């Protein structure tokens, strides 16, 4: 799963894979400029979710109560 995700991130230009030819092989991943650009709005979204998690939880609870009473 992780291997496939890393391959897809590399394919989409979000990370760069560097292999150091030692035994055992050493592989490092780093964000590309595109990956760094992508991270900014994702981080903003994560911050919004964290700031509003109580409201989201309350909305889910209200919805669940409505469904039970239908």
PDB file of N, CA and C in Angstrom:
ATOM      1  N   UNK A   1       0.825  -1.194   0.000  1.00  0.00           N
ATOM      2  CA  UNK A   1       0.000   0.000   0.000  1.00  0.00           C
ATOM      3  C   UNK A   1       0.873   1.263   0.000  1.00  0.00           C
ATOM      4  N   UNK A   2       1.796   1.353   0.937  1.00  0.00           N
ATOM      5  CA  UNK A   2       2.679   2.518   0.994  1.00  0.00           C
ATOM      6  C   UNK A   2       3.524   2.608  -0.276  1.00  0.00           C
ATOM      7  N   UNK A   3       4.020   1.480  -0.734  1.00  0.00           N
ATOM      8  CA  UNK A   3       4.854   1.460  -1.943  1.00  0.00           C
ATOM      9  C   UNK A   3       4.076   1.989  -3.139  1.00  0.00           C
ATOM     10  N   UNK A   4       2.834   1.554  -3.282  1.00  0.00           N
ATOM     11  CA  UNK A   4       2.007   2.004  -4.400  1.00  0.00           C
ATOM     12  C   UNK A   4       1.730   3.503  -4.298  1.00  0.00           C
ATOM     13  N   UNK A   5       1.436   3.971  -3.104  1.00  0.00           N
ATOM     14  CA  UNK A   5       1.167   5.401  -2.900  1.00  0.00           C
ATOM     15  C   UNK A   5       2.387   6.236  -3.254  1.00  0.00           C
ATOM     16  N   UNK A   6       3.568   5.802  -2.813  1.00  0.00           N
ATOM     17  CA  UNK A   6       4.792   6.533  -3.133  1.00  0.00           C
ATOM     18  C   UNK A   6       5.045   6.547  -4.636  1.00  0.00           C
ATOM     19  N   UNK A   7       4.786   5.420  -5.307  1.00  0.00           N
ATOM     20  CA  UNK A   7       4.953   5.374  -6.763  1.00  0.00           C
ATOM     21  C   UNK A   7       4.016   6.360  -7.450  1.00  0.00           C
ATOM     22  N   UNK A   8       2.779   6.447  -6.975  1.00  0.00           N
ATOM     23  CA  UNK A   8       1.812   7.369  -7.573  1.00  0.00           C
ATOM     24  C   UNK A   8       2.207   8.827  -7.315  1.00  0.00           C
ATOM     25  N   UNK A   9       2.699   9.110  -6.119  1.00  0.00           N
ATOM     26  CA  UNK A   9       3.153  10.472  -5.823  1.00  0.00           C
ATOM     27  C   UNK A   9       4.338  10.843  -6.706  1.00  0.00           C
ATOM     28  N   UNK A  10       5.234   9.888  -6.922  1.00  0.00           N
ATOM     29  CA  UNK A  10       6.384  10.134  -7.795  1.00  0.00           C
ATOM     30  C   UNK A  10       5.918  10.323  -9.244  1.00  0.00           C
ATOM     31  N   UNK A  11       5.008   9.482  -9.688  1.00  0.00           N
ATOM     32  CA  UNK A  11       4.482   9.568 -11.052  1.00  0.00           C
ATOM     33  C   UNK A  11       3.818  10.923 -11.308  1.00  0.00           C
ATOM     34  N   UNK A  12       3.146  11.446 -10.294  1.00  0.00           N
ATOM     35  CA  UNK A  12       2.455  12.726 -10.434  1.00  0.00           C
ATOM     36  C   UNK A  12       3.339  13.927 -10.165  1.00  0.00           C
ATOM     37  N   UNK A  13       4.614  13.680  -9.892  1.00  0.00           N
ATOM     38  CA  UNK A  13       5.566  14.766  -9.735  1.00  0.00           C
ATOM     39  C   UNK A  13       5.562  15.430  -8.370  1.00  0.00           C
ATOM     40  N   UNK A  14       4.942  14.785  -7.374  1.00  0.00           N
ATOM     41  CA  UNK A  14       4.859  15.387  -6.049  1.00  0.00           C
ATOM     42  C   UNK A  14       6.047  15.055  -5.162  1.00  0.00           C
ATOM     43  N   UNK A  15       6.690  13.912  -5.416  1.00  0.00           N
ATOM     44  CA  UNK A  15       7.885  13.536  -4.660  1.00  0.00           C
ATOM     45  C   UNK A  15       8.974  13.080  -5.619  1.00  0.00           C
ATOM     46  N   UNK A  16      10.202  13.192  -5.145  1.00  0.00           N
ATOM     47  CA  UNK A  16      11.362  12.704  -5.889  1.00  0.00           C
ATOM     48  C   UNK A  16      11.963  11.560  -5.086  1.00  0.00           C
ATOM     49  N   UNK A  17      12.265  10.474  -5.771  1.00  0.00           N
ATOM     50  CA  UNK A  17      12.846   9.281  -5.154  1.00  0.00           C
ATOM     51  C   UNK A  17      14.331   9.240  -5.464  1.00  0.00           C
ATOM     52  N   UNK A  18      15.145   9.076  -4.426  1.00  0.00           N
ATOM     53  CA  UNK A  18      16.593   8.984  -4.588  1.00  0.00           C
ATOM     54  C   UNK A  18      17.060   7.682  -3.956  1.00  0.00           C
ATOM     55  N   UNK A  19      17.761   6.871  -4.752  1.00  0.00           N
ATOM     56  CA  UNK A  19      18.283   5.602  -4.270  1.00  0.00           C
ATOM     57  C   UNK A  19      19.790   5.727  -4.102  1.00  0.00           C
ATOM     58  N   UNK A  20      20.286   5.364  -2.916  1.00  0.00           N
ATOM     59  CA  UNK A  20      21.718   5.347  -2.656  1.00  0.00           C
ATOM     60  C   UNK A  20      22.180   3.900  -2.760  1.00  0.00           C
ATOM     61  N   UNK A  21      23.117   3.628  -3.674  1.00  0.00           N
ATOM     62  CA  UNK A  21      23.532   2.240  -3.910  1.00  0.00           C
ATOM     63  C   UNK A  21      24.464   1.708  -2.809  1.00  0.00           C
ATOM     64  N   UNK A  22      23.870   1.357  -1.701  1.00  0.00           N
ATOM     65  CA  UNK A  22      24.595   0.736  -0.601  1.00  0.00           C
ATOM     66  C   UNK A  22      23.866  -0.547  -0.253  1.00  0.00           C
ATOM     67  N   UNK A  23      24.460  -1.342   0.605  1.00  0.00           N
ATOM     68  CA  UNK A  23      23.815  -2.570   1.046  1.00  0.00           C
ATOM     69  C   UNK A  23      23.441  -2.434   2.499  1.00  0.00           C
ATOM     70  N   UNK A  24      22.206  -2.556   2.862  1.00  0.00           N
ATOM     71  CA  UNK A  24      21.036  -2.648   1.979  1.00  0.00           C
ATOM     72  C   UNK A  24      20.767  -1.312   1.305  1.00  0.00           C
ATOM     73  N   UNK A  25      20.018  -1.331   0.186  1.00  0.00           N
ATOM     74  CA  UNK A  25      19.744  -0.086  -0.533  1.00  0.00           C
ATOM     75  C   UNK A  25      19.033   0.928   0.356  1.00  0.00           C
ATOM     76  N   UNK A  26      19.415   2.174   0.191  1.00  0.00           N
ATOM     77  CA  UNK A  26      18.793   3.263   0.945  1.00  0.00           C
ATOM     78  C   UNK A  26      17.980   4.101  -0.025  1.00  0.00           C
ATOM     79  N   UNK A  27      16.710   4.306   0.302  1.00  0.00           N
ATOM     80  CA  UNK A  27      15.819   5.077  -0.554  1.00  0.00           C
ATOM     81  C   UNK A  27      15.277   6.257   0.252  1.00  0.00           C
ATOM     82  N   UNK A  28      15.347   7.432  -0.341  1.00  0.00           N
ATOM     83  CA  UNK A  28      14.821   8.636   0.297  1.00  0.00           C
ATOM     84  C   UNK A  28      13.807   9.272  -0.635  1.00  0.00           C
ATOM     85  N   UNK A  29      12.788   9.866  -0.022  1.00  0.00           N
ATOM     86  CA  UNK A  29      11.774  10.607  -0.769  1.00  0.00           C
ATOM     87  C   UNK A  29      11.762  12.038  -0.265  1.00  0.00           C
ATOM     88  N   UNK A  30      11.591  12.970  -1.191  1.00  0.00           N
ATOM     89  CA  UNK A  30      11.522  14.385  -0.826  1.00  0.00           C
ATOM     90  C   UNK A  30      10.452  15.046  -1.679  1.00  0.00           C
ATOM     91  N   UNK A  31       9.798  16.047  -1.104  1.00  0.00           N
ATOM     92  CA  UNK A  31       8.813  16.800  -1.874  1.00  0.00           C
ATOM     93  C   UNK A  31       9.497  17.578  -2.997  1.00  0.00           C
ATOM     94  N   UNK A  32       8.860  17.588  -4.139  1.00  0.00           N
ATOM     95  CA  UNK A  32       9.306  18.435  -5.239  1.00  0.00           C
ATOM     96  C   UNK A  32       8.682  19.825  -5.036  1.00  0.00           C
ATOM     97  N   UNK A  33       9.022  20.759  -5.906  1.00  0.00           N
ATOM     98  CA  UNK A  33       8.389  22.079  -5.835  1.00  0.00           C
ATOM     99  C   UNK A  33       6.875  21.949  -6.001  1.00  0.00           C
ATOM    100  N   UNK A  34       6.444  21.066  -6.906  1.00  0.00           N
ATOM    101  CA  UNK A  34       5.018  20.839  -7.113  1.00  0.00           C
ATOM    102  C   UNK A  34       4.380  20.253  -5.850  1.00  0.00           C
ATOM    103  N   UNK A  35       5.069  19.317  -5.216  1.00  0.00           N
ATOM    104  CA  UNK A  35       4.574  18.734  -3.974  1.00  0.00           C
ATOM    105  C   UNK A  35       4.465  19.761  -2.870  1.00  0.00           C
ATOM    106  N   UNK A  36       5.426  20.649  -2.799  1.00  0.00           N
ATOM    107  CA  UNK A  36       5.394  21.714  -1.799  1.00  0.00           C
ATOM    108  C   UNK A  36       4.228  22.665  -2.062  1.00  0.00           C
ATOM    109  N   UNK A  37       3.996  22.982  -3.348  1.00  0.00           N
ATOM    110  CA  UNK A  37       2.860  23.833  -3.709  1.00  0.00           C
ATOM    111  C   UNK A  37       1.544  23.168  -3.331  1.00  0.00           C
ATOM    112  N   UNK A  38       1.455  21.853  -3.530  1.00  0.00           N
ATOM    113  CA  UNK A  38       0.249  21.093  -3.192  1.00  0.00           C
ATOM    114  C   UNK A  38       0.030  21.038  -1.683  1.00  0.00           C
ATOM    115  N   UNK A  39       1.112  20.970  -0.933  1.00  0.00           N
ATOM    116  CA  UNK A  39       1.018  20.848   0.521  1.00  0.00           C
ATOM    117  C   UNK A  39       0.362  22.067   1.158  1.00  0.00           C
ATOM    118  N   UNK A  40       0.592  23.229   0.606  1.00  0.00           N
ATOM    119  CA  UNK A  40       0.056  24.462   1.213  1.00  0.00           C
ATOM    120  C   UNK A  40      -1.463  24.437   1.369  1.00  0.00           C
ATOM    121  N   UNK A  41      -2.246  24.211   0.298  1.00  0.00           N
ATOM    122  CA  UNK A  41      -3.701  24.190   0.494  1.00  0.00           C
ATOM    123  C   UNK A  41      -4.173  22.996   1.320  1.00  0.00           C
ATOM    124  N   UNK A  42      -3.466  21.872   1.234  1.00  0.00           N
ATOM    125  CA  UNK A  42      -3.839  20.712   2.044  1.00  0.00           C
ATOM    126  C   UNK A  42      -3.647  21.024   3.523  1.00  0.00           C
ATOM    127  N   UNK A  43      -2.571  21.690   3.845  1.00  0.00           N
ATOM    128  CA  UNK A  43      -2.322  22.086   5.237  1.00  0.00           C
ATOM    129  C   UNK A  43      -3.413  23.052   5.718  1.00  0.00           C
ATOM    130  N   UNK A  44      -3.797  23.990   4.853  1.00  0.00           N
ATOM    131  CA  UNK A  44      -4.862  24.933   5.199  1.00  0.00           C
ATOM    132  C   UNK A  44      -6.175  24.193   5.455  1.00  0.00           C
ATOM    133  N   UNK A  45      -6.490  23.219   4.616  1.00  0.00           N
ATOM    134  CA  UNK A  45      -7.696  22.420   4.800  1.00  0.00           C
ATOM    135  C   UNK A  45      -7.635  21.646   6.119  1.00  0.00           C
ATOM    136  N   UNK A  46      -6.492  21.056   6.425  1.00  0.00           N
ATOM    137  CA  UNK A  46      -6.329  20.314   7.680  1.00  0.00           C
ATOM    138  C   UNK A  46      -6.521  21.234   8.887  1.00  0.00           C
ATOM    139  N   UNK A  47      -6.016  22.444   8.794  1.00  0.00           N
ATOM    140  CA  UNK A  47      -6.195  23.408   9.880  1.00  0.00           C
ATOM    141  C   UNK A  47      -7.665  23.787  10.039  1.00  0.00           C
ATOM    142  N   UNK A  48      -8.377  23.939   8.907  1.00  0.00           N
ATOM    143  CA  UNK A  48      -9.797  24.253   8.964  1.00  0.00           C
ATOM    144  C   UNK A  48     -10.566  23.112   9.638  1.00  0.00           C
ATOM    145  N   UNK A  49     -10.257  21.888   9.262  1.00  0.00           N
ATOM    146  CA  UNK A  49     -10.926  20.724   9.864  1.00  0.00           C
ATOM    147  C   UNK A  49     -10.663  20.687  11.368  1.00  0.00           C
ATOM    148  N   UNK A  50      -9.433  20.901  11.773  1.00  0.00           N
ATOM    149  CA  UNK A  50      -9.101  20.896  13.204  1.00  0.00           C
ATOM    150  C   UNK A  50      -9.859  22.002  13.943  1.00  0.00           C
ATOM    151  N   UNK A  51      -9.949  23.175  13.342  1.00  0.00           N
ATOM    152  CA  UNK A  51     -10.629  24.302  13.990  1.00  0.00           C
ATOM    153  C   UNK A  51     -12.134  24.095  14.069  1.00  0.00           C
ATOM    154  N   UNK A  52     -12.687  23.294  13.164  1.00  0.00           N
ATOM    155  CA  UNK A  52     -14.135  23.107  13.102  1.00  0.00           C
ATOM    156  C   UNK A  52     -14.588  21.701  13.479  1.00  0.00           C
ATOM    157  N   UNK A  53     -13.707  20.913  14.036  1.00  0.00           N
ATOM    158  CA  UNK A  53     -14.051  19.515  14.331  1.00  0.00           C
ATOM    159  C   UNK A  53     -15.213  19.391  15.312  1.00  0.00           C
ATOM    160  N   UNK A  54     -15.302  20.283  16.291  1.00  0.00           N
ATOM    161  CA  UNK A  54     -16.428  20.228  17.237  1.00  0.00           C
ATOM    162  C   UNK A  54     -17.751  20.472  16.514  1.00  0.00           C
ATOM    163  N   UNK A  55     -17.754  21.423  15.601  1.00  0.00           N
ATOM    164  CA  UNK A  55     -18.979  21.721  14.846  1.00  0.00           C
ATOM    165  C   UNK A  55     -19.349  20.572  13.915  1.00  0.00           C
ATOM    166  N   UNK A  56     -18.356  19.943  13.320  1.00  0.00           N
ATOM    167  CA  UNK A  56     -18.600  18.805  12.433  1.00  0.00           C
ATOM    168  C   UNK A  56     -19.172  17.644  13.238  1.00  0.00           C
ATOM    169  N   UNK A  57     -18.590  17.377  14.402  1.00  0.00           N
ATOM    170  CA  UNK A  57     -19.067  16.297  15.268  1.00  0.00           C
ATOM    171  C   UNK A  57     -20.504  16.566  15.718  1.00  0.00           C
ATOM    172  N   UNK A  58     -20.804  17.808  16.077  1.00  0.00           N
ATOM    173  CA  UNK A  58     -22.166  18.168  16.491  1.00  0.00           C
ATOM    174  C   UNK A  58     -23.152  17.977  15.341  1.00  0.00           C
ATOM    175  N   UNK A  59     -22.762  18.364  14.150  1.00  0.00           N
ATOM    176  CA  UNK A  59     -23.641  18.197  12.987  1.00  0.00           C
ATOM    177  C   UNK A  59     -23.907  16.721  12.724  1.00  0.00           C
ATOM    178  N   UNK A  60     -22.896  15.881  12.841  1.00  0.00           N
ATOM    179  CA  UNK A  60     -23.073  14.442  12.647  1.00  0.00           C
ATOM    180  C   UNK A  60     -24.000  13.855  13.699  1.00  0.00           C
ATOM    181  N   UNK A  61     -23.830  14.300  14.939  1.00  0.00           N
ATOM    182  CA  UNK A  61     -24.690  13.808  16.018  1.00  0.00           C
ATOM    183  C   UNK A  61     -26.146  14.214  15.772  1.00  0.00           C
ATOM    184  N   UNK A  62     -26.360  15.457  15.382  1.00  0.00           N
ATOM    185  CA  UNK A  62     -27.720  15.942  15.084  1.00  0.00           C
ATOM    186  C   UNK A  62     -28.336  15.143  13.941  1.00  0.00           C
ATOM    187  N   UNK A  63     -27.558  14.897  12.923  1.00  0.00           N
ATOM    188  CA  UNK A  63     -28.041  14.135  11.776  1.00  0.00           C
ATOM    189  C   UNK A  63     -28.407  12.720  12.197  1.00  0.00           C
ATOM    190  N   UNK A  64     -27.545  12.093  12.994  1.00  0.00           N
ATOM    191  CA  UNK A  64     -27.801  10.728  13.451  1.00  0.00           C
ATOM    192  C   UNK A  64     -29.080  10.661  14.277  1.00  0.00           C
ATOM    193  N   UNK A  65     -29.309  11.655  15.126  1.00  0.00           N
ATOM    194  CA  UNK A  65     -30.531  11.689  15.940  1.00  0.00           C
ATOM    195  C   UNK A  65     -31.767  11.834  15.057  1.00  0.00           C
ATOM    196  N   UNK A  66     -31.679  12.650  14.017  1.00  0.00           N
ATOM    197  CA  UNK A  66     -32.806  12.805  13.098  1.00  0.00           C
ATOM    198  C   UNK A  66     -33.129  11.486  12.399  1.00  0.00           C
ATOM    199  N   UNK A  67     -32.096  10.759  12.010  1.00  0.00           N
ATOM    200  CA  UNK A  67     -32.284   9.485  11.304  1.00  0.00           C
ATOM    201  C   UNK A  67     -32.915   8.437  12.223  1.00  0.00           C
ATOM    202  N   UNK A  68     -32.546   8.448  13.502  1.00  0.00           N
ATOM    203  CA  UNK A  68     -33.100   7.493  14.454  1.00  0.00           C
ATOM    204  C   UNK A  68     -34.581   7.774  14.672  1.00  0.00           C
ATOM    205  N   UNK A  69     -34.953   9.045  14.692  1.00  0.00           N
ATOM    206  CA  UNK A  69     -36.333   9.436  14.965  1.00  0.00           C
ATOM    207  C   UNK A  69     -37.231   9.418  13.730  1.00  0.00           C
ATOM    208  N   UNK A  70     -36.713   9.081  12.568  1.00  0.00           N
ATOM    209  CA  UNK A  70     -37.542   9.026  11.340  1.00  0.00           C
ATOM    210  C   UNK A  70     -38.433   7.822  11.340  1.00  0.00           C
TER     211      UNK A  70
END
